[in-house]
């Protein structure tokens, strides 16, 4: 078993932490840890990946959230002061969080560890600041298990 597979197995058993730490917050609907390449890694209990419809939703949402994170990260230039050269880093610094607001809901996406993100969906009744703080605590708590290296292409069969 590869190191990545071992980490994925350990992470998949941590869904209870998303339930206890995040779903317990007022207005939180669901939570998910996903890989940078758009795969759900750990889901809260309401996203039972053993059932077809929730599994399809978790996979679609993971892909969409990864796209949102990528767009947010690529927008760093917009939030930065003008650079004096192409080699100079953007002044805004690395991406950390994206907040999406709907008429009656929110989604927050935060950087977890290298190669992983934590996404939480919540109703308008949620305290966004409190949920965001709790998300940081969850990342700190399960941080040792996070940080998935990029997947390597499968060796070709020769």
Coordinates of C-alpha atoms in Angstrom, one line a residue:
X1 CA 0.0 0.0 0.0
X2 CA 1.4 3.4 -1.0
X3 CA 1.9 6.3 1.4
X4 CA -0.9 8.2 -0.3
X5 CA -3.3 5.2 0.0
X6 CA -2.4 4.9 3.7
X7 CA -3.1 8.6 4.3
X8 CA -6.4 8.3 2.4
X9 CA -7.4 5.3 4.6
X10 CA -6.6 7.2 7.8
X11 CA -8.5 10.3 6.6
X12 CA -11.6 8.4 5.6
X13 CA -12.1 7.4 9.2
X14 CA -12.1 11.0 10.4
X15 CA -15.6 11.9 9.1
X16 CA -16.8 11.8 12.7
X17 CA -14.6 14.8 13.4
X18 CA -16.3 16.8 10.7
X19 CA -19.7 15.8 12.2
X20 CA -18.8 16.7 15.8
X21 CA -16.7 19.8 15.2
X22 CA -18.5 21.4 12.2
X23 CA -22.0 19.9 11.8
X24 CA -22.6 20.8 15.5
X25 CA -22.3 24.5 14.6
X26 CA -25.6 26.3 14.1
X27 CA -26.6 26.4 10.4
X28 CA -23.8 24.1 9.1
X29 CA -25.2 21.8 6.4
X30 CA -22.3 19.6 5.4
X31 CA -18.5 19.5 5.3
X32 CA -15.9 17.9 3.1
X33 CA -12.1 17.5 2.9
X34 CA -11.0 17.3 -0.7
X35 CA -7.8 16.8 -2.5
X36 CA -6.3 19.5 -4.7
X37 CA -7.1 17.4 -7.8
X38 CA -10.8 17.4 -7.0
X39 CA -11.5 14.2 -5.2
X40 CA -13.6 13.9 -2.0
X41 CA -11.3 12.6 0.8
X42 CA -13.5 12.9 4.0
X43 CA -17.1 13.8 4.1
X44 CA -19.6 14.6 6.9
X45 CA -22.3 12.0 7.7
X46 CA -24.9 13.6 5.5
X47 CA -22.7 12.8 2.4
X48 CA -22.8 9.1 2.7
X49 CA -20.5 8.1 -0.2
X50 CA -21.8 4.5 -0.2
X51 CA -25.1 5.7 -1.7
X52 CA -25.2 6.7 -5.4
X53 CA -26.8 10.2 -5.2
X54 CA -24.7 11.6 -2.3
X55 CA -21.6 10.0 -3.8
X56 CA -22.3 11.7 -7.1
X57 CA -22.9 15.0 -5.3
X58 CA -19.7 14.8 -3.3
X59 CA -17.7 14.1 -6.5
X60 CA -19.4 17.0 -8.4
X61 CA -18.9 19.4 -5.4
X62 CA -15.3 18.3 -4.9
X63 CA -14.5 19.1 -8.5
X64 CA -16.4 22.4 -8.4
X65 CA -14.7 23.5 -5.1
X66 CA -11.3 22.7 -6.6
X67 CA -12.1 24.8 -9.6
X68 CA -13.3 27.7 -7.3
X69 CA -10.1 27.4 -5.3
X70 CA -8.0 27.5 -8.5
X71 CA -9.8 30.6 -9.7
X72 CA -9.4 32.3 -6.4
X73 CA -5.7 31.4 -6.3
X74 CA -5.2 32.8 -9.9
X75 CA -6.9 36.1 -8.8
X76 CA -4.0 36.9 -6.5
X77 CA -2.7 39.5 -9.0
X78 CA -6.0 41.4 -8.7
X79 CA -5.5 41.7 -4.9
X80 CA -1.9 42.7 -5.1
X81 CA 0.1 45.9 -5.5
X82 CA 1.7 46.4 -8.9
X83 CA 5.0 44.4 -9.2
X84 CA 8.2 45.9 -10.4
X85 CA 9.2 42.7 -12.3
X86 CA 7.8 39.3 -13.3
X87 CA 10.0 37.6 -10.8
X88 CA 8.7 39.5 -7.8
X89 CA 6.0 37.6 -5.9
X90 CA 2.5 39.0 -5.6
X91 CA 2.1 41.1 -2.5
X92 CA -1.3 39.6 -1.5
X93 CA 0.4 36.3 -0.6
X94 CA -0.8 32.8 -1.1
X95 CA -4.5 31.9 -1.2
X96 CA -6.1 31.0 2.1
X97 CA -9.9 31.2 1.9
X98 CA -12.8 31.7 -0.4
X99 CA -16.3 32.7 0.7
X100 CA -19.2 32.3 -1.6
X101 CA -22.5 33.9 -0.6
X102 CA -25.8 32.9 -2.0
X103 CA -29.2 34.4 -1.1
X104 CA -29.7 32.0 1.7
X105 CA -26.5 30.1 2.1
X106 CA -22.7 30.2 2.2
X107 CA -19.8 28.1 1.2
X108 CA -16.3 28.6 2.8
X109 CA -13.3 26.9 1.3
X110 CA -10.0 27.0 3.3
X111 CA -6.5 25.7 2.7
X112 CA -5.9 22.7 4.9
X113 CA -2.5 21.3 4.2
X114 CA -0.5 20.8 1.0
X115 CA -2.8 19.2 -1.5
X116 CA -6.0 19.4 0.6
X117 CA -8.9 21.8 1.3
X118 CA -11.8 22.0 3.7
X119 CA -15.1 23.1 2.4
X120 CA -18.2 23.8 4.5
X121 CA -21.7 24.7 3.3
X122 CA -24.0 26.5 5.7
X123 CA -27.4 28.3 5.8
X124 CA -27.9 32.0 6.3
X125 CA -28.5 31.3 10.0
X126 CA -24.9 30.2 10.5
X127 CA -22.4 32.5 12.2
X128 CA -19.8 32.6 9.4
X129 CA -17.0 33.9 11.6
X130 CA -17.6 31.2 14.2
X131 CA -17.8 28.4 11.6
X132 CA -14.6 29.8 9.9
X133 CA -12.8 29.7 13.3
X134 CA -14.0 26.1 13.9
X135 CA -12.8 25.1 10.4
X136 CA -9.3 26.4 11.4
X137 CA -9.4 24.3 14.6
X138 CA -10.4 21.2 12.6
X139 CA -7.5 21.7 10.2
X140 CA -5.1 22.1 13.1
X141 CA -6.6 19.0 14.8
X142 CA -6.4 16.7 11.8
X143 CA -3.5 18.4 10.1
X144 CA -1.0 15.6 10.6
X145 CA -3.2 13.4 8.4
X146 CA -3.7 16.0 5.7
X147 CA -1.2 17.0 3.1
X148 CA -1.5 14.6 0.2
X149 CA 1.2 14.6 -2.4
X150 CA 0.0 15.0 -6.0
X151 CA -1.1 11.7 -7.5
X152 CA 1.4 10.1 -9.8
X153 CA 0.3 8.8 -13.2
X154 CA -0.1 5.0 -13.2
X155 CA 2.7 3.1 -14.8
X156 CA 2.0 2.0 -18.3
X157 CA 1.5 -1.6 -18.9
X158 CA 4.2 -2.8 -21.3

